[in-house]
Structure formats: structure tokens, C-alpha cells
CSV table of C-alpha atoms in Angstrom, one decimal:
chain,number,residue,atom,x,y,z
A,1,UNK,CA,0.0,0.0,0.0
A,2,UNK,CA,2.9,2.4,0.8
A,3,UNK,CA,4.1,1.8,-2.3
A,4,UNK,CA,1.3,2.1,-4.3
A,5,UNK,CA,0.7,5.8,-2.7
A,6,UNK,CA,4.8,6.5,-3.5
A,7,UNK,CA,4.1,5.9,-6.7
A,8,UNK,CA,1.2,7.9,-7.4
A,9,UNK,CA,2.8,11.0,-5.1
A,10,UNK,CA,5.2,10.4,-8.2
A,11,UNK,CA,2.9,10.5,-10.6
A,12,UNK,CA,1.3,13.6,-9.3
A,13,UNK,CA,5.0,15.4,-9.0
A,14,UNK,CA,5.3,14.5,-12.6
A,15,UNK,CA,2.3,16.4,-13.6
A,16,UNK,CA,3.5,19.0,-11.5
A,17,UNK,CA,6.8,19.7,-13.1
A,18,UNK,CA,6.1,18.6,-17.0
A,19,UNK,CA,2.3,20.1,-17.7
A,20,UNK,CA,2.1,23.6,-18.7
A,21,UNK,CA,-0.6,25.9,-16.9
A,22,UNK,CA,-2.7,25.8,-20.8
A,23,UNK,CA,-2.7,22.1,-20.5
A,24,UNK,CA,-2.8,21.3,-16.9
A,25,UNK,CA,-6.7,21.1,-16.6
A,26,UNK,CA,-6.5,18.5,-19.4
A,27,UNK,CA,-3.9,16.2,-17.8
A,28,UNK,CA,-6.5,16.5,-14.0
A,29,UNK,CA,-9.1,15.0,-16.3
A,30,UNK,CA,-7.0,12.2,-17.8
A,31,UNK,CA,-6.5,11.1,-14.1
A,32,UNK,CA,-8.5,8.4,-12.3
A,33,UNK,CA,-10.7,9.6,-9.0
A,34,UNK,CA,-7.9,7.8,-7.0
A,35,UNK,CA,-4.8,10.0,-8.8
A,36,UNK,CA,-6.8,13.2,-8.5
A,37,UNK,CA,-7.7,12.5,-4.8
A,38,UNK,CA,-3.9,12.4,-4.2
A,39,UNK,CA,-3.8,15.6,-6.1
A,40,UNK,CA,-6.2,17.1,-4.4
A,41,UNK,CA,-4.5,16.5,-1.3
A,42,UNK,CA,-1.5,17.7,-2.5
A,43,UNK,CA,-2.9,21.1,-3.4
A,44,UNK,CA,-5.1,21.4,-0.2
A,45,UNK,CA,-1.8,21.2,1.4
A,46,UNK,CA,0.4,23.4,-0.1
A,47,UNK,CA,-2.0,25.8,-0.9
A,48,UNK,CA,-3.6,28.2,1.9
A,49,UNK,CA,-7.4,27.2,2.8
A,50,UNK,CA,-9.4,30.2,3.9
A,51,UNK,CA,-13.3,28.9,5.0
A,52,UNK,CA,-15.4,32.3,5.4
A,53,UNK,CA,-17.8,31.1,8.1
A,54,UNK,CA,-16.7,28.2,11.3
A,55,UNK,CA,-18.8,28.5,14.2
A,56,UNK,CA,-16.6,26.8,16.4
A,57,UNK,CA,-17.1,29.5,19.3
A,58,UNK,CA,-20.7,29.2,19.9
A,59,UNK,CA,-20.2,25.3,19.8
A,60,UNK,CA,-17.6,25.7,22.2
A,61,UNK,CA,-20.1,27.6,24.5
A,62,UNK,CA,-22.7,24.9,24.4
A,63,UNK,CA,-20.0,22.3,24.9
A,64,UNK,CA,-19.2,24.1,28.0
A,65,UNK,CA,-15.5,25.3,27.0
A,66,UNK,CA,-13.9,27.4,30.0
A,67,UNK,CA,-9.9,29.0,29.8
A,68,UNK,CA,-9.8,27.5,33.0
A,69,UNK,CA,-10.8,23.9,31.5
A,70,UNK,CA,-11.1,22.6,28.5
A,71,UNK,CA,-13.9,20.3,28.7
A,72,UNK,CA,-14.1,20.7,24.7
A,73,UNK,CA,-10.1,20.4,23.7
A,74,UNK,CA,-10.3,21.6,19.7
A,75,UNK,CA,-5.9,20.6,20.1
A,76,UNK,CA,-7.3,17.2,19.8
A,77,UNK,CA,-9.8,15.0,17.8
A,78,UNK,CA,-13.4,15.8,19.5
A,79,UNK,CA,-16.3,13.6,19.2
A,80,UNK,CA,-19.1,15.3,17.2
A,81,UNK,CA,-19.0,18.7,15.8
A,82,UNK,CA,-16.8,19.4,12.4
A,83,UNK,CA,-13.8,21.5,13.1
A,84,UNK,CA,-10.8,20.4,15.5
A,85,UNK,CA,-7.0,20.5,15.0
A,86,UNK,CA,-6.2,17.0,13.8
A,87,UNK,CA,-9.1,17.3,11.3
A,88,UNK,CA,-8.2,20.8,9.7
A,89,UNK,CA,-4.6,19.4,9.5
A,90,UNK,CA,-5.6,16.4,7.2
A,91,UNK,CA,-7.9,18.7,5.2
A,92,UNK,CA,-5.4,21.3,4.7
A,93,UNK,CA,-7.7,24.2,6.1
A,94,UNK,CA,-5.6,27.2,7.3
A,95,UNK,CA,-7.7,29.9,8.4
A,96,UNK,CA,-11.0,29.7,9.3
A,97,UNK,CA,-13.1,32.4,9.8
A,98,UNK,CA,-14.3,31.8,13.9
A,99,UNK,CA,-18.3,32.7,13.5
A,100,UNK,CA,-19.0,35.2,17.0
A,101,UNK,CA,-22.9,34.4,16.5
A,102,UNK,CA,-24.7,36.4,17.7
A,103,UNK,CA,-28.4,35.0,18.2
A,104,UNK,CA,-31.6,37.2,17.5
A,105,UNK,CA,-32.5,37.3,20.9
A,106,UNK,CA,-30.4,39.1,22.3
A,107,UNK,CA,-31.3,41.7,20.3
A,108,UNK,CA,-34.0,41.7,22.1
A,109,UNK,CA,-33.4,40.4,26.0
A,110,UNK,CA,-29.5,42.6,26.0
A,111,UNK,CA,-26.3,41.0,26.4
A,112,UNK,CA,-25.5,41.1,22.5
A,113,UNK,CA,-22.3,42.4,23.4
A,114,UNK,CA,-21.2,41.2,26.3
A,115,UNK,CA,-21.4,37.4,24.7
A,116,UNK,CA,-19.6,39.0,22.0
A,117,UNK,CA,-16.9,39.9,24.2
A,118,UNK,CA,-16.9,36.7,26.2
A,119,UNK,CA,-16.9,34.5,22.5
A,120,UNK,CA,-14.3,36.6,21.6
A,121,UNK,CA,-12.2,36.1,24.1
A,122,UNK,CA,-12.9,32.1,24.4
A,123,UNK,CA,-11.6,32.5,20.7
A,124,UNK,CA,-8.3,34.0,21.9
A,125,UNK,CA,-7.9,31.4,24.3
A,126,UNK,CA,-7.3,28.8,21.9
A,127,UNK,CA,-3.8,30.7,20.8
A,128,UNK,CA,-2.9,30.7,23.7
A,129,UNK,CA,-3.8,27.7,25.3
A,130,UNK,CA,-2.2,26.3,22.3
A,131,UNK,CA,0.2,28.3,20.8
A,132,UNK,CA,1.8,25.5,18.8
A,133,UNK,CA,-1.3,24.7,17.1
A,134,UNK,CA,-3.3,27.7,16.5
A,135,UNK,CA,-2.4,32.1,16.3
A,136,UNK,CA,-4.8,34.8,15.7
A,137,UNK,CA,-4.6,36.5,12.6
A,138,UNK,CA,-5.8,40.1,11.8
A,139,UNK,CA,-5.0,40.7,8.5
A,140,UNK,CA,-4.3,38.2,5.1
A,141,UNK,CA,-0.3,39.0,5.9
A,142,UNK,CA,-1.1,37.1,9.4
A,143,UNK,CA,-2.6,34.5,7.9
A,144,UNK,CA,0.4,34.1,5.3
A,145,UNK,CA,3.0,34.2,8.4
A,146,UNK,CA,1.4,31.5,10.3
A,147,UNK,CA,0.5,29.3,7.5
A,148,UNK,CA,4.6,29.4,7.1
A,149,UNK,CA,5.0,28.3,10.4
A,150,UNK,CA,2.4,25.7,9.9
A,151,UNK,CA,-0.3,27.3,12.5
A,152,UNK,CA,-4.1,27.2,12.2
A,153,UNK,CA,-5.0,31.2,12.0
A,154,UNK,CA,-8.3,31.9,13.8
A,155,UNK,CA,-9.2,35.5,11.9
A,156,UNK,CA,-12.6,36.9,13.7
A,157,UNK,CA,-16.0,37.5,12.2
A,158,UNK,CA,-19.0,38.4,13.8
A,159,UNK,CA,-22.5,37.3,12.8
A,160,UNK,CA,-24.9,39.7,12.9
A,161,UNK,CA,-24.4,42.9,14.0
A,162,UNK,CA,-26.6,43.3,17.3
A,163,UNK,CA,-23.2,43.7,19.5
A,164,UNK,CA,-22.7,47.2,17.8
A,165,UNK,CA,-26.7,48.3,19.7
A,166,UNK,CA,-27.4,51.8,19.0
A,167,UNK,CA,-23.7,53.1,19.8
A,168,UNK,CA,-21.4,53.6,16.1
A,169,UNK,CA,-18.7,53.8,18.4
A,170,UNK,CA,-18.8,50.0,18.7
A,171,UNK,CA,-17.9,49.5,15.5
A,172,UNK,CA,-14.1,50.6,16.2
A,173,UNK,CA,-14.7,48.9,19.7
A,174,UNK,CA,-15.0,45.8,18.0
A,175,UNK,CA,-12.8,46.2,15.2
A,176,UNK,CA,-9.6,46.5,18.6
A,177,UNK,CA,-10.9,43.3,19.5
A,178,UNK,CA,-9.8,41.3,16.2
A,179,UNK,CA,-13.3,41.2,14.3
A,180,UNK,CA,-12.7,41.8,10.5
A,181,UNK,CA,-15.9,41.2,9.4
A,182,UNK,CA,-19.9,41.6,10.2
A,183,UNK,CA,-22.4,39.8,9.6
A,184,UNK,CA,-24.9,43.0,9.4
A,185,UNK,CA,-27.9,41.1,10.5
A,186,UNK,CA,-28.9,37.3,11.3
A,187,UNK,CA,-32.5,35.6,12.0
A,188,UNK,CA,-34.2,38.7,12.4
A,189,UNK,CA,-34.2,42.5,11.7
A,190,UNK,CA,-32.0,44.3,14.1
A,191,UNK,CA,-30.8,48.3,14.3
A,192,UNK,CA,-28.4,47.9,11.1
A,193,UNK,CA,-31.5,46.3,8.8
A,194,UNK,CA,-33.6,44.0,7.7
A,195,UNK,CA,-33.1,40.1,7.4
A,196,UNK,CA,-33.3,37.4,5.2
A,197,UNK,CA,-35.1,35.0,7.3
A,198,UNK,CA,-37.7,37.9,8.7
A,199,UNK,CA,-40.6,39.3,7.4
A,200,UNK,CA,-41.2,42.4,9.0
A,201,UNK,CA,-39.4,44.4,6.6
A,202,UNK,CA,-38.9,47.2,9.5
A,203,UNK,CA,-36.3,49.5,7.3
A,204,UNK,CA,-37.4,48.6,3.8
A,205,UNK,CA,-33.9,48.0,3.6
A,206,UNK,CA,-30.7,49.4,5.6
A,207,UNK,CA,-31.8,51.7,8.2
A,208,UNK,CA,-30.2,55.1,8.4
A,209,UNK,CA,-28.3,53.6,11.5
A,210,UNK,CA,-26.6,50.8,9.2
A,211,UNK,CA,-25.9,53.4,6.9
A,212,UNK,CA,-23.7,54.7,9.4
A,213,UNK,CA,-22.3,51.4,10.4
A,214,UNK,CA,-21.1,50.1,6.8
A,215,UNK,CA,-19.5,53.7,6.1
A,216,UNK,CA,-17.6,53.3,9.5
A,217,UNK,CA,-17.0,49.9,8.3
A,218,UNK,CA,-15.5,50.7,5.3
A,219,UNK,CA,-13.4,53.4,7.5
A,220,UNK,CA,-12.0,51.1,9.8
A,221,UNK,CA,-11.0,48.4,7.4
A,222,UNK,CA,-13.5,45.8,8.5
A,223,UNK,CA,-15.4,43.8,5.6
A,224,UNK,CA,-19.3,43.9,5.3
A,225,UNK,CA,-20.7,40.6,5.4
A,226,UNK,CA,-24.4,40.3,3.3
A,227,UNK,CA,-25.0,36.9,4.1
A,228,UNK,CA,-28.0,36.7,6.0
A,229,UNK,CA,-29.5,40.2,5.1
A,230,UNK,CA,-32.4,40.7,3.2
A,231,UNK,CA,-32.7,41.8,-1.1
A,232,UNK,CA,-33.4,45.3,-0.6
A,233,UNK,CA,-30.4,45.4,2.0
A,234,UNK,CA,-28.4,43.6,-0.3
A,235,UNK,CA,-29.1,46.2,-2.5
A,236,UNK,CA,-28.4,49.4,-0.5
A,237,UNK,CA,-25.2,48.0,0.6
A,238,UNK,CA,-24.4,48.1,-3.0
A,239,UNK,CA,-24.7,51.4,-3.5
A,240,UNK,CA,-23.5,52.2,0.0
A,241,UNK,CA,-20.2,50.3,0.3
A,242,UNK,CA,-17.3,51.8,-1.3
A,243,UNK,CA,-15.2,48.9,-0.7
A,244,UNK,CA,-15.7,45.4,-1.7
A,245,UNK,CA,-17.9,42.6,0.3
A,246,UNK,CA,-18.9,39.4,1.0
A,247,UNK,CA,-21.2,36.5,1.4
A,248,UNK,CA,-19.1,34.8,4.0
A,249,UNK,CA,-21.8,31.9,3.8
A,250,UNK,CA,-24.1,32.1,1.4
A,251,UNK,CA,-25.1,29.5,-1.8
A,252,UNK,CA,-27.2,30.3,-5.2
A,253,UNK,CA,-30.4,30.8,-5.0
A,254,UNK,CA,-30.6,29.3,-8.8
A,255,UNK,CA,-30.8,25.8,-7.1
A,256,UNK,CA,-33.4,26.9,-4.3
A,257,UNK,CA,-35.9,29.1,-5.5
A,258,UNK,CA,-37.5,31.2,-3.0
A,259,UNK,CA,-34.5,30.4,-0.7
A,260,UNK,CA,-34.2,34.0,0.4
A,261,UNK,CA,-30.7,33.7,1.9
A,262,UNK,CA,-29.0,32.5,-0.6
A,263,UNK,CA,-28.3,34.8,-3.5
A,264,UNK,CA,-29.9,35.1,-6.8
A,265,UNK,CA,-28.3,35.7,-10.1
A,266,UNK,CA,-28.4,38.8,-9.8
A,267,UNK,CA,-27.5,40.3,-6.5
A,268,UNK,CA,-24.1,37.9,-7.7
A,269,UNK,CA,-23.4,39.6,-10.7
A,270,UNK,CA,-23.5,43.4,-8.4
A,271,UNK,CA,-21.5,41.8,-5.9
A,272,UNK,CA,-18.7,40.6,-8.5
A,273,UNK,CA,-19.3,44.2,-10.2
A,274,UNK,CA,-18.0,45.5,-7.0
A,275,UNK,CA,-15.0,43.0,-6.7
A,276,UNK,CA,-17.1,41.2,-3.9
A,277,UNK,CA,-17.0,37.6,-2.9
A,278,UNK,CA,-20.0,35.0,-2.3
A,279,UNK,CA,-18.2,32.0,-0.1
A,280,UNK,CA,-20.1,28.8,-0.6
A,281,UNK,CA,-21.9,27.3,1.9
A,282,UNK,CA,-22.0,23.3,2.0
A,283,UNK,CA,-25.2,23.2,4.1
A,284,UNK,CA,-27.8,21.3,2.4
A,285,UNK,CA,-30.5,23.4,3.0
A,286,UNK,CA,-28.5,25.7,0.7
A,287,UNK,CA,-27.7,23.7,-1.8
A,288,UNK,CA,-30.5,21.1,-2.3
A,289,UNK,CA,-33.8,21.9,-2.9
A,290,UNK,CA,-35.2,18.8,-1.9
A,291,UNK,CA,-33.0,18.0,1.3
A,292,UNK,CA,-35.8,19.2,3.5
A,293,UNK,CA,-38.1,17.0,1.9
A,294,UNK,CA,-36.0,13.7,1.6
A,295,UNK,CA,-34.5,14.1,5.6
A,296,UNK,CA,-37.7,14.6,6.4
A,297,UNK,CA,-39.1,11.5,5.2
A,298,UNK,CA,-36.0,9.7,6.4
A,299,UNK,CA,-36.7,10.9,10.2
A,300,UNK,CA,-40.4,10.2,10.0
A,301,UNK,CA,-39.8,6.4,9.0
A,302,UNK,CA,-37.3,6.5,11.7
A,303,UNK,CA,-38.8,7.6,14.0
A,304,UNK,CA,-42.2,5.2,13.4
A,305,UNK,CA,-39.2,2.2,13.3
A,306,UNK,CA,-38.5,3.0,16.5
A,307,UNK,CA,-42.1,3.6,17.9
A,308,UNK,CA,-42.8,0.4,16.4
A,309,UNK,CA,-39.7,-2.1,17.9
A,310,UNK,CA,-39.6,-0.1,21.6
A,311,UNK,CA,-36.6,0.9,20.8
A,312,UNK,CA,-34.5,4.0,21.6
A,313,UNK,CA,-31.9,5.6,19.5
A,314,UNK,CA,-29.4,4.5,21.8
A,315,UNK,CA,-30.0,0.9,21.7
A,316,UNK,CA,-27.4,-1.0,19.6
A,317,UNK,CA,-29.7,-2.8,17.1
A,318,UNK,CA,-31.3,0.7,16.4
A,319,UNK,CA,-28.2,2.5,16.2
A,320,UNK,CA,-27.2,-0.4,13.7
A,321,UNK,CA,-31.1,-0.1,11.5
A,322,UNK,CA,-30.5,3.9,11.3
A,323,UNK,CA,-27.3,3.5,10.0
A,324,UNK,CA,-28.3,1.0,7.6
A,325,UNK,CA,-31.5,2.4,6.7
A,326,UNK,CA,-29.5,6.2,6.0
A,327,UNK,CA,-27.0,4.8,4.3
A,328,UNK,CA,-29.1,3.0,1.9
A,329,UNK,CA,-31.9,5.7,1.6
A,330,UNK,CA,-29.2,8.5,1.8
A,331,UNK,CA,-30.7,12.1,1.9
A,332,UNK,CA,-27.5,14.1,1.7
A,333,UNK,CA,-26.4,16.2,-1.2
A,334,UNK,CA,-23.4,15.4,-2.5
A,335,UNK,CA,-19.9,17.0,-3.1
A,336,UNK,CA,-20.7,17.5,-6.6
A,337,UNK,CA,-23.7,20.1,-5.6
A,338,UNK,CA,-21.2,22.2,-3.6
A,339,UNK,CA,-19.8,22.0,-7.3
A,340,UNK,CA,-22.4,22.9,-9.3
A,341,UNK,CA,-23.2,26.1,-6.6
A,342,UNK,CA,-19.6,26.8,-7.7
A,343,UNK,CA,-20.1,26.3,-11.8
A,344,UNK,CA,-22.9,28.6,-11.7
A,345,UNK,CA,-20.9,31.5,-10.2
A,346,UNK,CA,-18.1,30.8,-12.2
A,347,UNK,CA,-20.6,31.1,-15.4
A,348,UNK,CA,-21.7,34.3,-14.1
A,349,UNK,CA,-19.4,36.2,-12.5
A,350,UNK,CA,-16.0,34.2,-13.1
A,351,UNK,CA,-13.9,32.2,-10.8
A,352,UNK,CA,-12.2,35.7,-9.2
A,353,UNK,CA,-15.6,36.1,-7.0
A,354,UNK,CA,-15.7,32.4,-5.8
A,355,UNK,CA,-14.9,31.4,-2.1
A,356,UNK,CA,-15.4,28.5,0.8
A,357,UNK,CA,-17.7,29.2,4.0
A,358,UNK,CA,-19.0,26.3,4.9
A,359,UNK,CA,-21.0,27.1,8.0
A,360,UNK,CA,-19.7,23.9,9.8
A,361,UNK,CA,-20.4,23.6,13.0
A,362,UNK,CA,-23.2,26.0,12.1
A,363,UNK,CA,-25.6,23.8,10.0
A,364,UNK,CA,-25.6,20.4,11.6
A,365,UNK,CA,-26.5,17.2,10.7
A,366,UNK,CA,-27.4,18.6,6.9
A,367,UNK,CA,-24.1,18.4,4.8
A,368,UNK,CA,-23.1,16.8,2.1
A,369,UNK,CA,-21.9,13.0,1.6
A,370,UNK,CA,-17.5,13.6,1.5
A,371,UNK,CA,-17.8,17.2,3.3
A,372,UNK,CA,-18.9,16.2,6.9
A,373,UNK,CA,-16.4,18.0,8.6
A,374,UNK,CA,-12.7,20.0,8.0
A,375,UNK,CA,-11.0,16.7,6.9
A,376,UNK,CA,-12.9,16.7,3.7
A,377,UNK,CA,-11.9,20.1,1.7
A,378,UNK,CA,-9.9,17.9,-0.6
A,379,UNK,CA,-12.7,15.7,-2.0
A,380,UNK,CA,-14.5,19.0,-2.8
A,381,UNK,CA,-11.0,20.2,-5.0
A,382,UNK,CA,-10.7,16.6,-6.2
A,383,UNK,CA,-14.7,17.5,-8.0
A,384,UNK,CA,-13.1,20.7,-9.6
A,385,UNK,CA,-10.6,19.1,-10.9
A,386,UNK,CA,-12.6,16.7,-12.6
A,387,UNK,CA,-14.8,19.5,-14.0
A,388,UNK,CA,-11.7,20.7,-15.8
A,389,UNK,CA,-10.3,23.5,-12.7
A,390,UNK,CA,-7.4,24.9,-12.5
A,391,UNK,CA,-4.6,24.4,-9.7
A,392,UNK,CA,-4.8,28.6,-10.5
A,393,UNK,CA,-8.4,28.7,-10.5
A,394,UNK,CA,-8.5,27.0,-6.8
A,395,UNK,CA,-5.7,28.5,-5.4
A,396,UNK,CA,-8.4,31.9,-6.1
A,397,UNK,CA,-10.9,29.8,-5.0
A,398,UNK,CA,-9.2,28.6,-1.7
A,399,UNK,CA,-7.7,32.0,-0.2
A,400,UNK,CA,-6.6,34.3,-3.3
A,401,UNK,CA,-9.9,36.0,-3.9
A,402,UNK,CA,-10.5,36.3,0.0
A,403,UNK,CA,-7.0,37.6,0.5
A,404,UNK,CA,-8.1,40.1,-2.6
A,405,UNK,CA,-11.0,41.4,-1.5
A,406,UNK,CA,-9.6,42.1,2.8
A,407,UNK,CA,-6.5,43.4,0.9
A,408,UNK,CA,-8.5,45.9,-0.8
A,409,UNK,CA,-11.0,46.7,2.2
A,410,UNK,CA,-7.8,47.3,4.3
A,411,UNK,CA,-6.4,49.6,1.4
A,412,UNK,CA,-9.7,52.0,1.1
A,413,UNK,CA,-9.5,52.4,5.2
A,414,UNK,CA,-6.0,52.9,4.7
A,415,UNK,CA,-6.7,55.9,1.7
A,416,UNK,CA,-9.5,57.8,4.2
């Protein structure tokens, strides 16, 4: 077996060396899956992996994660959840964007930013609990410095803007604290605007408030984030921003009609206009249409299986039918519908406005067959490649376009 894998590492070198960037995407599709999985690997590796949207904090909340213990230990391979150390190393990812979520209700019962501040700082705790393993990093330069000394970055983002209340001020506040993107709204309308997921439609768009906030944004150097927010404040953020956003976790809305947080052909071809970038999410939901339906009817036989044999989920011979009955009535999208979320974009907009945010630990049981968790990235590159990719054209994918976009953010702060 060892030297079977030598000898296609070999193989794959060869290609390396000998193929010429015209012909390159030829020679990927003249490989078998195997070949192009080691490929894949290879370029997951040596290439830097930014994922817009990890919400690792808020799982290590729930999980009951203290500085003082670490009853969740992310240094080592955790049982459940998507994202640890051991798993981003064999997937190659780099940087991950850690999610501060925020949830709706604390816009309403207070407290938006003092979890904020106590996420935050759980986040920073994993640097230095384990500096050997993991560094913050505030800018794409920090990212580019610790992926040289083969450290996981943990750059901030904050979903949904209900930390920043009624007070601009927090908006530099937060900005000292590491966060380099926001999420302007989440589940429902808050100060900033109005949501995707809410039908209130209290500002008919941004409100004169979020005005305010993107344009201190834009000052400060941190990225809007429109995943989340409704079309008409999609749309004013358009004309608002003067630097370039992002969907740190959105899909096409092509494949899910009606699906108002994804993104419709549209609002992608303004944001790639702007030199903006949507960041895929792998959540079924978001990329199947008919995932509801098909899980749905899974759990319901389930659950009748169970009522019917006494059983509980915990007993071994159900534990045994489920996985049985899943595997062979499987729900899950697959890799290749990640893919085809990917195609479209490229089709409309090109591949320089294509980038990965998964939303793992964010969408639970829902994603795709080969990209359960961080240690998967490179069957998602190994699809691409089959569809006639790139290495270039992933390399954008995977951190370039990201890098371009914070690059250019940091530049128009930088020129005010």
C-alpha cells in the first residue's frame, strides 16, 4: 500500500513539473478519482485554505469550553461537531473564519455584546492555550506568516451585527478586539436592517443607523458581510459600500428558489461588479432543494421504526437499522452540488468572486456526503478538478480572492 501511494505522489509530482498551466486542466481529467484525490491532497496542502464562516465558538459555548478547563479540547480530535485540529490538518484548512454568532435574541433580551466579548475572548484562548497549534490573525499577511510556520489562524468574524446596539462607536470597539468582518444582520431584523429570514421588513432595507455602520466599516477596514440580510439590503449596501464585500456563507439561490438567503443571479453579478465575494456554503438546505423534503421523510420512517420495535436511538440494534436504513436511503447532497453552486458563479461572474464558508459547525446534521467535517476540503478540490479547474483557479478559489477582496478593504481604510 505504501508503495502504491509512492508511486502515485510520483505520478502527481510529474504532472507538476512537466504540464504547462494551458494544458494542466487536461492532464487533471485524464486522471482516475484515485490520482486526482492524491492531487487534491496535495494542493489542499500546499495551498492556503481560507473557510469564510466556522462556528466553532458558539459550539464551544454549548460544549461548555472554560480557559480554566477545557472540557471541549479543539488541540485534539473531539467527538461530534466538524472542526478540530487533527481534522483541519488532514484537510489542509488554514484559516477559518471563527463565527462570534450572535443569536436574534439578544437583540431583544440585551447582552449582544457582552457574549460578543466573552466569544471573543474564548476564541483568543485557543492561541494561547495552544500556541503550537493555532495564532490569531488580523490581516491576510497574518494568515500568510502563520500558515509558514504551519499554524491554524483563527481570523474573527461576527454574525450579525446586534453587538454594535445603538452606539457607532462599537464599530471601532470591536474592530480593537480582532473582528474583521460583520455579519450585518442574522435571524431577524436588528438596528443595522432588515433580514433574510424575517418578514417584517422594518427598514425597507438598511436603516439610516446601518448606513452609518457600513460607512464606519468601510473606514475602519473591517469587511461587510451580506449573508444573512435581506434583497433590498443587499441592494443598498451596494450602493453604499465603497469597498468590496462578502457573502461569508451564502449559496445560489438558482438551485433553491424562494430560498431567500441564498443569493440570486443577480444580487451575484452586483456583488462581482463590485469585486465582492459569495463564499459557498456546504449546508444542504443551501444547496439542495429537496433536502428538507427527503431528511424529512427519512426521520419520519425513523422515527415510526423505532415507535414500532420499543426501541430508543441508543439501543445498539437501532443504532445499527438507522445506520443501515440512512446509508441506503441517503438524503444528503453530495460533493458535486457544492460543485455545481460553484459552476454557476463561475458562469456568471468568473472564478475571481468564488470562495469557501462552509458554515460547519453551524448547520448540523445537513451536509453533504465527502464534506462532513474540516478533513474533507480535498474531496470538494478533487470535484473541480474533474470539472476541468485549475490548480490557479482553486488556489483563487481557496484563499486568493479572499486575501483580494480584505486586501483591498484594508487599502480603502488605509486611503481615508
Amino acid at each position: 500500500m505504501k508503495n502504491s501511494n509512492a508511486f502515485l505522489y510520483c505520478l502527481i509530482a510529474v504532472i507538476f513539473v512537466s504540464c504547462s498551466s494551458s494544458s494542466s486542466e487536461e492532464q487533471y481529467l485524464d486522471l482516475s478519482d484515485e490520482e486526482r484525490l492524491v492531487l487534491a491532497k496535495k494542493i489542499a496542502h500546499n495551498t492556503i485554505m481560507v473557510d469564510g464562516h466556522v462556528d466553532l465558538p458558539y459550539r464551544m459555548r454549548i460544549g461548555g469550553f472554560s480557559l480554566q478547563k477545557e472540557i471541549l479540547n479543539v488541540a485534539e480530535r473531539t467527538e461530534g461537531g466538524n472542526f478540530d485540529y487533527p481534522r483541519s490538518k488532514e484537510g489542509g484548512l488554514d484559516a477559518p473564519f471563527m463565527s462570534i454568532y450572535i443569536p436574534s435574541r439578544y437583540q431583544e433580551s440585551g447582552g449582544a455584546k457582552v457574549l460578543a466579548d466573552s466569544l471573543i475572548r474564548m476564541t483568543k484562548g485557543i492561541a494561547t492555550t495552544w500556541p503550537d497549534k493555532f495564532a490569531m490573525a488580523y490581516s491576510p499577511q497574518d494568515i500568510q506568516r502563520n500558515f509558514e510556520m504551519g499554524k491554524i489562524s483563527l481570523p474573527l468574524g461576527m454574525e450579525n451585527g446586534a453587538p454594535i446596539e445603538d452606539d457607532i462607536g462599537n464599530v471601532e470597539y470591536f474592530y480593537n478586539q480582532g473582528i474583521r468582518y460583520i455579519t450585518l444582520t442574522h435571524g431577524k431584523d436588528n438596528l443595522i436592517g432588515d433580514s433574510s429570514y424575517d418578514t417584517t421588513y422594518t427598514h425597507g432595507g438598511l436603516s439610516e443607523f446601518g448606513v452609518k455602520v457600513v460607512n464606519e466599516m468601510n473606514r475602519l477596514g473591517v469587511i461587510v458581510d451580506i449573508s444573512h440580510v435581506s434583497d433590498d439590503t443587499f441592494y443598498d449596501v451596494m450602493e453604499i459600500s465603497k469597498a468590496p464585500v462578502i457573502a461569508s456563507h451564502s449559496s445560489v439561490r438558482h438551485f433553491t428558489p424562494g430560498f431567500e438567503r441564498n443569493m440570486n443571479d443577480d444580487m451575484i453579478s452586483k456583488l462581482g461588479e463590485k469585486g465582492g465575494v459569495i463564499m459557498i456554503n456546504f449546508g444542504g438546505d443551501f444547496i439542495d432543494e429537496t433536502f428538507g423534503e427527503k431528511s424529512s421523510k427519512v426521520n419520519e420512517h425513523i422515527v415510526n421504526w423505532l415507535a414500532d420495535n420499543n426501541r430508543k436511538r441508543s439501543d445498539p440494534e437501532a443504532i445499527a437499522y438507522i445506520e443501515k436504513y440512512v446509508l441506503e436511503n441517503n438524503p444528503f447532497p453530495s460533493v458535486g452540488k457544492v460543485a455545481d453552486h460553484i459552476d454557476h458563479v463561475l458562469n456568471l461572474v468568473g472564478v475571481d468572486h468564488i470562495g469557501l464558508g462552509s458554515d460547519f459547525d453551524g448547520v448540523g446534521d445537513t451536509l453533504p456526503t465527502g464534506l462532513k467535517d474540516v478533513s474533507m476540503y480535498p474531496n470538494l478540490i478533487a470535484e473541480l478538478l474533474k470539472r476541468g479547474y485549475s490548480k490557479e483557479d482553486i488556489e483563487k478559489i481557496c484563499y486568493k480572492n479572499i486575501f483580494r477582496v480584505w486586501n483591498e478593504v484594508i487599502a480603502f481604510a488605509k486611503s481615508t
